[in-house]
mmCIF file of C-alpha atoms in Angstrom:
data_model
loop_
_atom_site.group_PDB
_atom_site.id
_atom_site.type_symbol
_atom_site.label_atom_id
_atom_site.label_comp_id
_atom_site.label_asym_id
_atom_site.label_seq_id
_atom_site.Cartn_x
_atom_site.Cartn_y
_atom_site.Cartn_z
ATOM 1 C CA UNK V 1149 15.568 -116.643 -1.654
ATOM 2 C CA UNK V 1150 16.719 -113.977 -3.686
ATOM 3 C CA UNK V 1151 15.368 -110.745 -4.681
ATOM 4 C CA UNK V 1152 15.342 -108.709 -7.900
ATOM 5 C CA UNK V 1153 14.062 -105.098 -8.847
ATOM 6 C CA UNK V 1154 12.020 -105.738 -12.265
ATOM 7 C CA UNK V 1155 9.957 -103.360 -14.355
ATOM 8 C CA UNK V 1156 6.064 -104.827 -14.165
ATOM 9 C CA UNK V 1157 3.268 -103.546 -17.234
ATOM 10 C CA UNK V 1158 -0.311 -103.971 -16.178
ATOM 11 C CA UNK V 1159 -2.466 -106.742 -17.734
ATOM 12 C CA UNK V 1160 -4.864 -103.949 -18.763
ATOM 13 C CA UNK V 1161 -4.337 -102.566 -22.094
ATOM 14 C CA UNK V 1162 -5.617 -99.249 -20.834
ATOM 15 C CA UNK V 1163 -2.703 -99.356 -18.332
ATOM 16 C CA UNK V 1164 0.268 -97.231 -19.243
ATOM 17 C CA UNK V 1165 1.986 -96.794 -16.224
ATOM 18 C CA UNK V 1166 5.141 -99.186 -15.410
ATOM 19 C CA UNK V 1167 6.590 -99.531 -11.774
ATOM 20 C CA UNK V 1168 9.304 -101.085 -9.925
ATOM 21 C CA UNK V 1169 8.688 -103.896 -7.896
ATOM 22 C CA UNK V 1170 10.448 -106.648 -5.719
ATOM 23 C CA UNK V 1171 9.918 -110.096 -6.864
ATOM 24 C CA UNK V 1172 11.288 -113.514 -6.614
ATOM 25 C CA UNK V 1173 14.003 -114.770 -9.117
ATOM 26 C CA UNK V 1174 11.150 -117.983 -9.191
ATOM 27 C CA UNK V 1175 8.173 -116.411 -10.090
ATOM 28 C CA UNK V 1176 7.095 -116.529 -14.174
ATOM 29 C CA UNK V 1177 8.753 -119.783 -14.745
ATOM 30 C CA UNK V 1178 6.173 -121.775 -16.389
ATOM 31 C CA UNK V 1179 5.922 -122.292 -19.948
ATOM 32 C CA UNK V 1180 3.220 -123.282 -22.547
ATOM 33 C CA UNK V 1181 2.600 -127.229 -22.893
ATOM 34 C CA UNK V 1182 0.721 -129.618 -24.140
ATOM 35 C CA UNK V 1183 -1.987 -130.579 -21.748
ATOM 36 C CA UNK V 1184 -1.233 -134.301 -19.909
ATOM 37 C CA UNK V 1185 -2.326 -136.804 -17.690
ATOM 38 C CA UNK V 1186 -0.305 -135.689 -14.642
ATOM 39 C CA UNK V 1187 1.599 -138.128 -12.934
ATOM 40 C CA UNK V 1188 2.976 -135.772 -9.784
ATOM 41 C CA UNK V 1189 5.464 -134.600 -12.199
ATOM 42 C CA UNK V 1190 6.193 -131.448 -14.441
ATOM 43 C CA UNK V 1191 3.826 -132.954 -17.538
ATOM 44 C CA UNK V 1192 1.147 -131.121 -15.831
ATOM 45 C CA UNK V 1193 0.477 -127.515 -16.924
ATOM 46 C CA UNK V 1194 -0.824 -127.076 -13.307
ATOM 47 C CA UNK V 1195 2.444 -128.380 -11.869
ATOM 48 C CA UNK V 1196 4.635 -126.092 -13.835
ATOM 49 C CA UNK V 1197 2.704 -123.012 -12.634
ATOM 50 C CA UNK V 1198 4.353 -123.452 -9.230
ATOM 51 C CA UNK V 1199 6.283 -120.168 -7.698
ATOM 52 C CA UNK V 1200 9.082 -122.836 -7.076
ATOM 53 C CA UNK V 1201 10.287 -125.908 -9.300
ATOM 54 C CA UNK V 1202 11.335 -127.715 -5.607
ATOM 55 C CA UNK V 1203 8.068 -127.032 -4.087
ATOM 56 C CA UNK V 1204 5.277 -127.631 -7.022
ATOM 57 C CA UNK V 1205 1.461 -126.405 -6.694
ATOM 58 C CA UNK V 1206 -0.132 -129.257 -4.772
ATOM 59 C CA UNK V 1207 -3.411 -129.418 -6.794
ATOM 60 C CA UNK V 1208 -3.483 -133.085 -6.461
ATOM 61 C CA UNK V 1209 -4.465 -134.976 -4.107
ATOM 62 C CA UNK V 1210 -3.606 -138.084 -4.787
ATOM 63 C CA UNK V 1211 -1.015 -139.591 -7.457
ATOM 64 C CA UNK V 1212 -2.983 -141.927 -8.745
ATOM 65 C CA UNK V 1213 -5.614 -139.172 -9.263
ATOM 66 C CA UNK V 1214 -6.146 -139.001 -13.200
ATOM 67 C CA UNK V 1215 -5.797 -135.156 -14.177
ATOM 68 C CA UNK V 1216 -5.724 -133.538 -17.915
ATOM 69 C CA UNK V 1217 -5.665 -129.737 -17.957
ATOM 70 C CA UNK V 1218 -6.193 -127.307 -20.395
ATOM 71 C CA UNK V 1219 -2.677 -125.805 -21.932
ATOM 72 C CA UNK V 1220 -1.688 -123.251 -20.404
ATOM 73 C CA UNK V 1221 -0.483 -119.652 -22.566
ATOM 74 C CA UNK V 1222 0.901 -116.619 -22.217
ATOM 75 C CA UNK V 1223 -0.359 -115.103 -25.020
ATOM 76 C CA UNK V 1224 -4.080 -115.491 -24.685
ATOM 77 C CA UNK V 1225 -6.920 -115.140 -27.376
ATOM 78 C CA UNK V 1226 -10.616 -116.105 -27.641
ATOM 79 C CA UNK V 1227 -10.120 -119.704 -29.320
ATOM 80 C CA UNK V 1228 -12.430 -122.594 -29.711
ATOM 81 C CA UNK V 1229 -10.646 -124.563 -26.864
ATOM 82 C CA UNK V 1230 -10.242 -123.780 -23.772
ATOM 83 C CA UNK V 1231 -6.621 -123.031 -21.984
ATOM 84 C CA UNK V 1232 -5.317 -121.222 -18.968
ATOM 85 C CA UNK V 1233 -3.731 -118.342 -18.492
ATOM 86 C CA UNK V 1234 -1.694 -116.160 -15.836
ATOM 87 C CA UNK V 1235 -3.134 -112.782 -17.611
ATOM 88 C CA UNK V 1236 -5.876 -112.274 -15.052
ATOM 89 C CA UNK V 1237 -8.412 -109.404 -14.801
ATOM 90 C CA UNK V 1238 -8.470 -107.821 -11.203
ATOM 91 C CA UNK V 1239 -10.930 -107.297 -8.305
ATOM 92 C CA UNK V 1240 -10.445 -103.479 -6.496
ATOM 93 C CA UNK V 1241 -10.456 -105.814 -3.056
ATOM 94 C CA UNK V 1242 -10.196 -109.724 -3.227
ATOM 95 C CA UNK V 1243 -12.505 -111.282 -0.346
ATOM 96 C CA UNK V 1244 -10.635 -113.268 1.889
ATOM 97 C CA UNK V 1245 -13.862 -114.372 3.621
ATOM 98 C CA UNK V 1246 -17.590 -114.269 3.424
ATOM 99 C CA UNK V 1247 -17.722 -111.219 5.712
ATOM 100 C CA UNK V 1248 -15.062 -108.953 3.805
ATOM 101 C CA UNK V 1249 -17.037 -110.343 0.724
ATOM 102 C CA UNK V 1250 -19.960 -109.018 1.977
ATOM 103 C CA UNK V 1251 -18.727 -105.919 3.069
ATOM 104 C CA UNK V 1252 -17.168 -105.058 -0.169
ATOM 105 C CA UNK V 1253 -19.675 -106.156 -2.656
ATOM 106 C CA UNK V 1254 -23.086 -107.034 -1.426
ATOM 107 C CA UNK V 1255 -24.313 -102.881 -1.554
ATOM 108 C CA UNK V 1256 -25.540 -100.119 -3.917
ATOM 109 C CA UNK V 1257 -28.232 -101.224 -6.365
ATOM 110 C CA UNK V 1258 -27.329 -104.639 -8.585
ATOM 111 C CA UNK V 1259 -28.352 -104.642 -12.176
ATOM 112 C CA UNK V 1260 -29.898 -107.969 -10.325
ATOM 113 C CA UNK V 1261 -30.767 -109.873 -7.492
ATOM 114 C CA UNK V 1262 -27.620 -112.628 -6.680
ATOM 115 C CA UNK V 1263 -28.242 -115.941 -7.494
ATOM 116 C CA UNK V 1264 -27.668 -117.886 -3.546
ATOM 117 C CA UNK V 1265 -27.704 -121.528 -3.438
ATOM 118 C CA UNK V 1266 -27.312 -123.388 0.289
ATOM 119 C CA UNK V 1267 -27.278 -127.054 0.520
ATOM 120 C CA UNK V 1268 -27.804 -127.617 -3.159
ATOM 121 C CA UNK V 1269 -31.200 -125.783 -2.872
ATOM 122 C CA UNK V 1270 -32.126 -122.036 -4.999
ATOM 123 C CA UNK V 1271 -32.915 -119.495 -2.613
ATOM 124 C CA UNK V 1272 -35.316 -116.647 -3.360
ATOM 125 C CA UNK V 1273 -34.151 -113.109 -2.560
ATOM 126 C CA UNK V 1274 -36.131 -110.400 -2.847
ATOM 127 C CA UNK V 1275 -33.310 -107.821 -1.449
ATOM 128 C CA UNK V 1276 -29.234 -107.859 -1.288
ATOM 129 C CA UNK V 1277 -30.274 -107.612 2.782
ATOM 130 C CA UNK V 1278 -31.850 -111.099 2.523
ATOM 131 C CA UNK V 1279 -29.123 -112.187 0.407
ATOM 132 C CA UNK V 1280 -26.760 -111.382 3.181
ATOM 133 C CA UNK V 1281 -28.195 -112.763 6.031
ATOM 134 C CA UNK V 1282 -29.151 -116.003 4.275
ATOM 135 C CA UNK V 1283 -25.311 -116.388 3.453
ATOM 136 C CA UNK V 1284 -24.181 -115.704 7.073
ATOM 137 C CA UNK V 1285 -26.925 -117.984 8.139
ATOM 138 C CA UNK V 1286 -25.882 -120.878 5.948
ATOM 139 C CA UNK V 1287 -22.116 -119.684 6.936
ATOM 140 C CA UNK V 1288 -23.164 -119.974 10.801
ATOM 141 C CA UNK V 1289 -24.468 -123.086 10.053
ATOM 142 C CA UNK V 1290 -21.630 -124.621 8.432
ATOM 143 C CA UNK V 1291 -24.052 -125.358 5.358
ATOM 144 C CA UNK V 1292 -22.652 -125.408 1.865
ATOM 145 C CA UNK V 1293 -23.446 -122.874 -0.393
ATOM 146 C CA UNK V 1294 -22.560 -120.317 -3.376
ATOM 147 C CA UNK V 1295 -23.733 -116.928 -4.299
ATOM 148 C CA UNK V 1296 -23.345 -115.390 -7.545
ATOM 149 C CA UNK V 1297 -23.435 -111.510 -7.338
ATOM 150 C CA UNK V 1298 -23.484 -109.217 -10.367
ATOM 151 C CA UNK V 1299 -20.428 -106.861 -10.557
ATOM 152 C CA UNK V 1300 -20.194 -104.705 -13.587
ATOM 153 C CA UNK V 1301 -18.793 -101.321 -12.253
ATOM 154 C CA UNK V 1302 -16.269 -103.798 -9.852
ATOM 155 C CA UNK V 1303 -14.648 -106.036 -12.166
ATOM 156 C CA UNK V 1304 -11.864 -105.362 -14.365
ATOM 157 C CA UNK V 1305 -11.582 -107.745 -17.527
ATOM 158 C CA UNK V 1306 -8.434 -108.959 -18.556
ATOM 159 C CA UNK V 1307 -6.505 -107.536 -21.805
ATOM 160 C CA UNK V 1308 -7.206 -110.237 -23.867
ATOM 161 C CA UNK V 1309 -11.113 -110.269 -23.235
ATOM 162 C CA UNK V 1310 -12.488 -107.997 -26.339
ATOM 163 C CA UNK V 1311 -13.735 -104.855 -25.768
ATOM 164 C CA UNK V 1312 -15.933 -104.701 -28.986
ATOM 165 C CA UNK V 1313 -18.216 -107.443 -28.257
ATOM 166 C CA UNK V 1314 -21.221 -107.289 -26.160
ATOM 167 C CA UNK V 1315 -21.328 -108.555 -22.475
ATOM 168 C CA UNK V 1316 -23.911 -110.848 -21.255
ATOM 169 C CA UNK V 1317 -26.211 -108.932 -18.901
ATOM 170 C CA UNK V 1318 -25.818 -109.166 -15.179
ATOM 171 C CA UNK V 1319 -22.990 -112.085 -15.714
ATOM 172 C CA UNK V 1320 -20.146 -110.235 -15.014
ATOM 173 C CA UNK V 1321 -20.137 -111.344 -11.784
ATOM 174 C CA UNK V 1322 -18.049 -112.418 -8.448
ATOM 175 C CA UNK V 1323 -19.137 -115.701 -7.116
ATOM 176 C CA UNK V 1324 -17.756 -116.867 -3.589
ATOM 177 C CA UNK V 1325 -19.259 -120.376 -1.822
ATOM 178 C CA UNK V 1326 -18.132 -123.177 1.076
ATOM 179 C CA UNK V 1327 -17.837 -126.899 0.823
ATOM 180 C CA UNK V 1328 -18.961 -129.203 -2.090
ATOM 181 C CA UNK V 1329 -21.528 -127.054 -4.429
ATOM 182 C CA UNK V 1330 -21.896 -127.462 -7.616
ATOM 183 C CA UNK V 1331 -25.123 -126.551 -10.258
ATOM 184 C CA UNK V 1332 -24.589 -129.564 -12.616
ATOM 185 C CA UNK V 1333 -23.254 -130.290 -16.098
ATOM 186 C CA UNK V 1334 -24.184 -127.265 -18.720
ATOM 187 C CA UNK V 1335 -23.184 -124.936 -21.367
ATOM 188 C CA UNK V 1336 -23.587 -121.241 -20.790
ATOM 189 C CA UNK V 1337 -26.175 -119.885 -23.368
ATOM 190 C CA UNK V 1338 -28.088 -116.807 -23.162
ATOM 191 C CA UNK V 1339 -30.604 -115.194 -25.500
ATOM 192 C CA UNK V 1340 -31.029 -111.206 -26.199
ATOM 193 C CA UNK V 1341 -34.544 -111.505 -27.117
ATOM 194 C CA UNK V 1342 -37.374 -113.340 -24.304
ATOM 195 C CA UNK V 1343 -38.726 -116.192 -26.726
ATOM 196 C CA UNK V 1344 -35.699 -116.711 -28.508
ATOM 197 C CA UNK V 1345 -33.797 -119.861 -29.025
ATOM 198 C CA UNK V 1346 -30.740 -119.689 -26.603
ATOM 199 C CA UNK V 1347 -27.323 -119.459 -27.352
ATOM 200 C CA UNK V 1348 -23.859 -120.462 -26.424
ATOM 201 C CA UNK V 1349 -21.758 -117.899 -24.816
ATOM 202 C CA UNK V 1350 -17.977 -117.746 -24.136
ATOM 203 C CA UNK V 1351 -16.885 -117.408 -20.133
ATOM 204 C CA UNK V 1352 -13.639 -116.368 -18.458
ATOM 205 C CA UNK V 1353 -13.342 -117.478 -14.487
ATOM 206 C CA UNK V 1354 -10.361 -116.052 -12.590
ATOM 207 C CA UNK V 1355 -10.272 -118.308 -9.539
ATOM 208 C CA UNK V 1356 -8.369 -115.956 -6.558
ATOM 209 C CA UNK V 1357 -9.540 -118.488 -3.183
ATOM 210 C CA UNK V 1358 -10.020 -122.192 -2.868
ATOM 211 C CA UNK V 1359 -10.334 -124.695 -5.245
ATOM 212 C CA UNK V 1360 -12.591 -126.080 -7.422
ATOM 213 C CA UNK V 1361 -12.446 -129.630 -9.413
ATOM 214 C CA UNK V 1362 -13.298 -129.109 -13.320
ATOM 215 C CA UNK V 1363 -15.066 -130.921 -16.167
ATOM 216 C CA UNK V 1364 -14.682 -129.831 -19.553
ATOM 217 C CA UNK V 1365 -16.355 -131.429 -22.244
ATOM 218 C CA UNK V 1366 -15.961 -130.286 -25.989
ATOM 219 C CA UNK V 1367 -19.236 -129.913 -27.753
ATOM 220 C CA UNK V 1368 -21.032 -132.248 -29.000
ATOM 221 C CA UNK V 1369 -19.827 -135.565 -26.437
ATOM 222 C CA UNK V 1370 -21.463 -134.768 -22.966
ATOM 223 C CA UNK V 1371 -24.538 -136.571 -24.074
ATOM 224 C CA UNK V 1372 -22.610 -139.663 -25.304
ATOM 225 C CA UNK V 1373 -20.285 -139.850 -21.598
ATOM 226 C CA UNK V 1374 -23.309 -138.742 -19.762
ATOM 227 C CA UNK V 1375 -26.366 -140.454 -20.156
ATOM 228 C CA UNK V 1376 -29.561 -137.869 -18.528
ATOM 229 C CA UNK V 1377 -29.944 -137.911 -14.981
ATOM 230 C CA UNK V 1378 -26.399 -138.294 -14.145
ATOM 231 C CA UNK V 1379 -25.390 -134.755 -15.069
ATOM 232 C CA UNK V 1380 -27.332 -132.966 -12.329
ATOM 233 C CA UNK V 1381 -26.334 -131.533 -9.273
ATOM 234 C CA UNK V 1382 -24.700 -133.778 -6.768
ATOM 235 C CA UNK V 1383 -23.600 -136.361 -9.550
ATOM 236 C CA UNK V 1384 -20.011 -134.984 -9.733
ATOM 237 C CA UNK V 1385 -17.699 -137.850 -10.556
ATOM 238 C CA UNK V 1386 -15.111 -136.828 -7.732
ATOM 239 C CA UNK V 1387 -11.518 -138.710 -7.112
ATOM 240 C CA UNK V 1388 -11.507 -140.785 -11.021
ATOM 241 C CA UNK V 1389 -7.973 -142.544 -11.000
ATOM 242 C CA UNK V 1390 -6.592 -142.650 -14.337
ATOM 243 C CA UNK V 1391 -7.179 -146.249 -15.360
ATOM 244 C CA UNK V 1392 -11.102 -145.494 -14.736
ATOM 245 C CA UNK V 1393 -13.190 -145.927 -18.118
ATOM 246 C CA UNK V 1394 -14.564 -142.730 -17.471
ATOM 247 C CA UNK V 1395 -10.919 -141.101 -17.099
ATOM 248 C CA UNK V 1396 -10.389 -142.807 -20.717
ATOM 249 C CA UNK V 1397 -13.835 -141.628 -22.365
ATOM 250 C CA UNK V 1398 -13.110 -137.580 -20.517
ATOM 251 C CA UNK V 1399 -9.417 -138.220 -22.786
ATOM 252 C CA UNK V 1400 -10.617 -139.731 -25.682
ATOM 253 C CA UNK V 1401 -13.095 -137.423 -26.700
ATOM 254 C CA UNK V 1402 -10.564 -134.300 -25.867
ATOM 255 C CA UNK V 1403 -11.877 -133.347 -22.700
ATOM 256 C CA UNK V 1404 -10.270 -131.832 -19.473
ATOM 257 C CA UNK V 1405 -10.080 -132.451 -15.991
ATOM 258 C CA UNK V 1406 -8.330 -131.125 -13.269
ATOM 259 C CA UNK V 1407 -8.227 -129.189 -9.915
ATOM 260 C CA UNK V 1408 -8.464 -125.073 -10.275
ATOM 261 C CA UNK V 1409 -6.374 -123.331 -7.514
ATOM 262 C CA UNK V 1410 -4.582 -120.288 -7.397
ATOM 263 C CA UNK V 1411 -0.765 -121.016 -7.882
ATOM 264 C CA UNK V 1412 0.804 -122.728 -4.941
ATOM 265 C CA UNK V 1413 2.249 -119.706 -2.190
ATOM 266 C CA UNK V 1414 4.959 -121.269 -0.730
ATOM 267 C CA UNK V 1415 5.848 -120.693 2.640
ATOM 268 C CA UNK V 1416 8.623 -118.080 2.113
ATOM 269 C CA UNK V 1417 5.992 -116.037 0.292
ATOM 270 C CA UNK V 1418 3.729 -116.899 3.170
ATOM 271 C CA UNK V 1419 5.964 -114.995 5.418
ATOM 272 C CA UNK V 1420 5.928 -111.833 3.380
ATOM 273 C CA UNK V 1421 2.281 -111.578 4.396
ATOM 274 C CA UNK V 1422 2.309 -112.849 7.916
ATOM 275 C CA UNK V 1423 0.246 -110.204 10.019
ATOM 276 C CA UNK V 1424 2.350 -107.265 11.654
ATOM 277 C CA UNK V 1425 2.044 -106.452 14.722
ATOM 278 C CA UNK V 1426 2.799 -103.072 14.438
ATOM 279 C CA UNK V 1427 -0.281 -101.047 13.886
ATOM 280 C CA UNK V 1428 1.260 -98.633 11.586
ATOM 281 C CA UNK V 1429 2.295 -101.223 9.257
ATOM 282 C CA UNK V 1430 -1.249 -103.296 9.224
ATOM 283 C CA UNK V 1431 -2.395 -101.168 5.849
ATOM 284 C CA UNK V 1432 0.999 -102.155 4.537
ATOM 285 C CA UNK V 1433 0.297 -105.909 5.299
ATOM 286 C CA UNK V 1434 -3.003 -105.383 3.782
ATOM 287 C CA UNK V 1435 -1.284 -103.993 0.558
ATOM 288 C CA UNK V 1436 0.724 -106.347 0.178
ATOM 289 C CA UNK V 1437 -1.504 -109.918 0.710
ATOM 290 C CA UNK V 1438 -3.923 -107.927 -1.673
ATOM 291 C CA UNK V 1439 -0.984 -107.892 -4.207
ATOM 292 C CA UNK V 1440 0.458 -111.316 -3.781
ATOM 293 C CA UNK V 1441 -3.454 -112.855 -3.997
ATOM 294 C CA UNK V 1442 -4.412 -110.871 -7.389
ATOM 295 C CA UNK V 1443 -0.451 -112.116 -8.920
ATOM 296 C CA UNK V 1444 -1.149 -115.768 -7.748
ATOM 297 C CA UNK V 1445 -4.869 -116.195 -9.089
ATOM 298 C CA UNK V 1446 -5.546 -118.357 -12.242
ATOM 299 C CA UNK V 1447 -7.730 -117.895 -15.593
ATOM 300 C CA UNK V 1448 -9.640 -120.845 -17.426
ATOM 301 C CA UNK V 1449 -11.429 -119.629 -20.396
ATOM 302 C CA UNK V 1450 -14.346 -121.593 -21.427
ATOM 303 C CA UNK V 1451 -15.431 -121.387 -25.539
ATOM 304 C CA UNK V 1452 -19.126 -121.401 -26.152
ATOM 305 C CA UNK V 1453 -20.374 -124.991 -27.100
ATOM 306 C CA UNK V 1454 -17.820 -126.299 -24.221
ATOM 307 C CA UNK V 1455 -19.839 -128.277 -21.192
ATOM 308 C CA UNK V 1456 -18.299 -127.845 -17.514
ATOM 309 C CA UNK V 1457 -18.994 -129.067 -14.309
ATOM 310 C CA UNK V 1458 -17.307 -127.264 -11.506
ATOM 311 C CA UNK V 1459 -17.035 -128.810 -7.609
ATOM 312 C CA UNK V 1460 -16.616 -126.853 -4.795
ATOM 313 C CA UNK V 1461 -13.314 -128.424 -3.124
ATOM 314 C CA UNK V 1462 -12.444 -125.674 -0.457
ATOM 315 C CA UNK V 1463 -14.002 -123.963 3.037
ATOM 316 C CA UNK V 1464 -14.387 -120.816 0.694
ATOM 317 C CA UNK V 1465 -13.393 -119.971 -2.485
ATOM 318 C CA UNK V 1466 -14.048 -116.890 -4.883
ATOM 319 C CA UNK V 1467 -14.099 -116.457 -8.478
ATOM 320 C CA UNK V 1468 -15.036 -113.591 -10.462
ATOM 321 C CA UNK V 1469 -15.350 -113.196 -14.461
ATOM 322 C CA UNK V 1470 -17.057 -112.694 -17.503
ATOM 323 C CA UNK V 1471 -19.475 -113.726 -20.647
ATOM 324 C CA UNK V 1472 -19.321 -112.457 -23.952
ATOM 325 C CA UNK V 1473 -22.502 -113.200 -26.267
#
């Protein structure tokens, strides 16, 4: 595969600096489309974000699987639909596991406690100690779980995400789990004021590990696909085929879903990051898998009003992102 020497500008408006980097003739291919019921071919905005058009991001698993995703854009703005984007925000270290996770997040003092889930049930934590050792218990124990940590001072939003509007509190946040989790069918509200009627909110989530399966409903129509009691946790409607009446009622109505992955790494890429075993050049590898991870990760934006459901689909998986009131 060929190589050629391009000139890269941050995402980050606040970034001036340009460098020179190495990078493969393949890589920025995709274009906007239409969203699509994908069919294993290039109709799918999740196909066409592959680093290779031979070897295309295997976020199916099945043909017959019915998917619809969001349109994708290169020029992102807060709309009231939702799309994805390659503009990403960045992480100082992406976790490759619960323990470098751990190690590079779970300290100092959080503007709150994390949110920990394991085997669909709320834990209480009173410190981030017993945060931790719940999560390498449930970890030991091959048990599924998320945790939902507050990361203000960590997290650095993408361009696009305004600067002049005020943050939800605490929900700027890095969330890593293992195996099927999920917290249900909802809208993300908040309110300023304790008493006050709740409001929507708008949410970016960068997904830079695993996978997750999404369902996006516009507002107004989750009530009329989802009668109540159906919408709760562990009532995710995994593997519809595209002929199901469900599929059609998710279409009909405008709504999306699909499978959320980082774009596909192919193998050649793989290689780039195999481990060295040369001491000296160990930061080096490190470097550079921290690079290729933060260029491959993917943004959904979710507008306030929109419902989602998101599955866990992967061994471990992190996201990280933001709410704007």
């Amino acid at each position: 595969m060929s190589k050629a020497k391009t000139r890269r500008r941050s995402n980050h408006d606040d970034d001036e600096d340009e460098e020179d980097e190495e990078v493969d003739d393949n890589v920025g291919e995709s274009v906007a489309r239409d969203s699509a019921c994908c069919s294993g071919s290039n109709d799918c905005v999740l196909c066409s974000l592959s680093l290779s058009p031979a070897d295309p991001s295997p976020h199916k698993v099945d043909a017959n699987m019915f998917c619809r995703a969001p349109p994708y854009t290169e020029k992102p703005q807060l709309q009231d639909s939702p799309f994805i984007t390659t503009l990403n925000g960045t992480l100082p270290e992406y976790p490759r596991d619960l323990d470098s996770f751990l190690y590079a997040y779970a300290k100092g003092r959080p503007s709150r406690m994390p949110n920990i889930d394991v085997n669909h049930e709320c834990q209480e934590i009173k410190s981030l100690s017993s945060a931790k050792k719940i999560l390498q218990d449930a970890h030991g124990s091959h048990l599924p779980f998320w945790g939902a940590f507050s990361c203000e001072d960590a997290i650095r939003h993408p361009s696009w995400w305004p600067r002049d509007r005020p943050a939800v509190p605490g929900y700027t946040q890095i969330i890593v789990g293992s195996g099927p989790t999920d917290i249900g069918l909802h809208i993300d509200k908040y309110s300023p004021t304790k008493g006050q009627p709740e409001a929507p909110v708008s949410t970016y989530i960068t997904i830079c590990a695993g996978s997750k399966q999404v369902l996006m409903l516009p507002p107004g129509s989750a009530e009329n696909i989802f009668p109540p009691g159906t919408r709760t946790v562990g009532n995710f409607p995994s593997n519809l085929s595209a002929g199901d009446a469900l599929a059609q009622k998710i279409q009909e109505v405008g709504g999306f879903y699909f499978k959320l992955q980082p774009r596909h790494i192919t193998s050649s890429t793989q290689q780039m990051v195999a481990p060295s075993h040369n001491n000296e050049d160990k930061d080096d590898d490190d470097d550079l898998d921290q690079r290729i991870i933060a260029e491959h990760a993917l943004t959904l934006f979710v507008p306030k009003g929109w419902s989602h459901w998101l599955l866990g689909g992967s061994t471990w998986a992190a996201i990280f992102g933001g709410t704007l009131m």
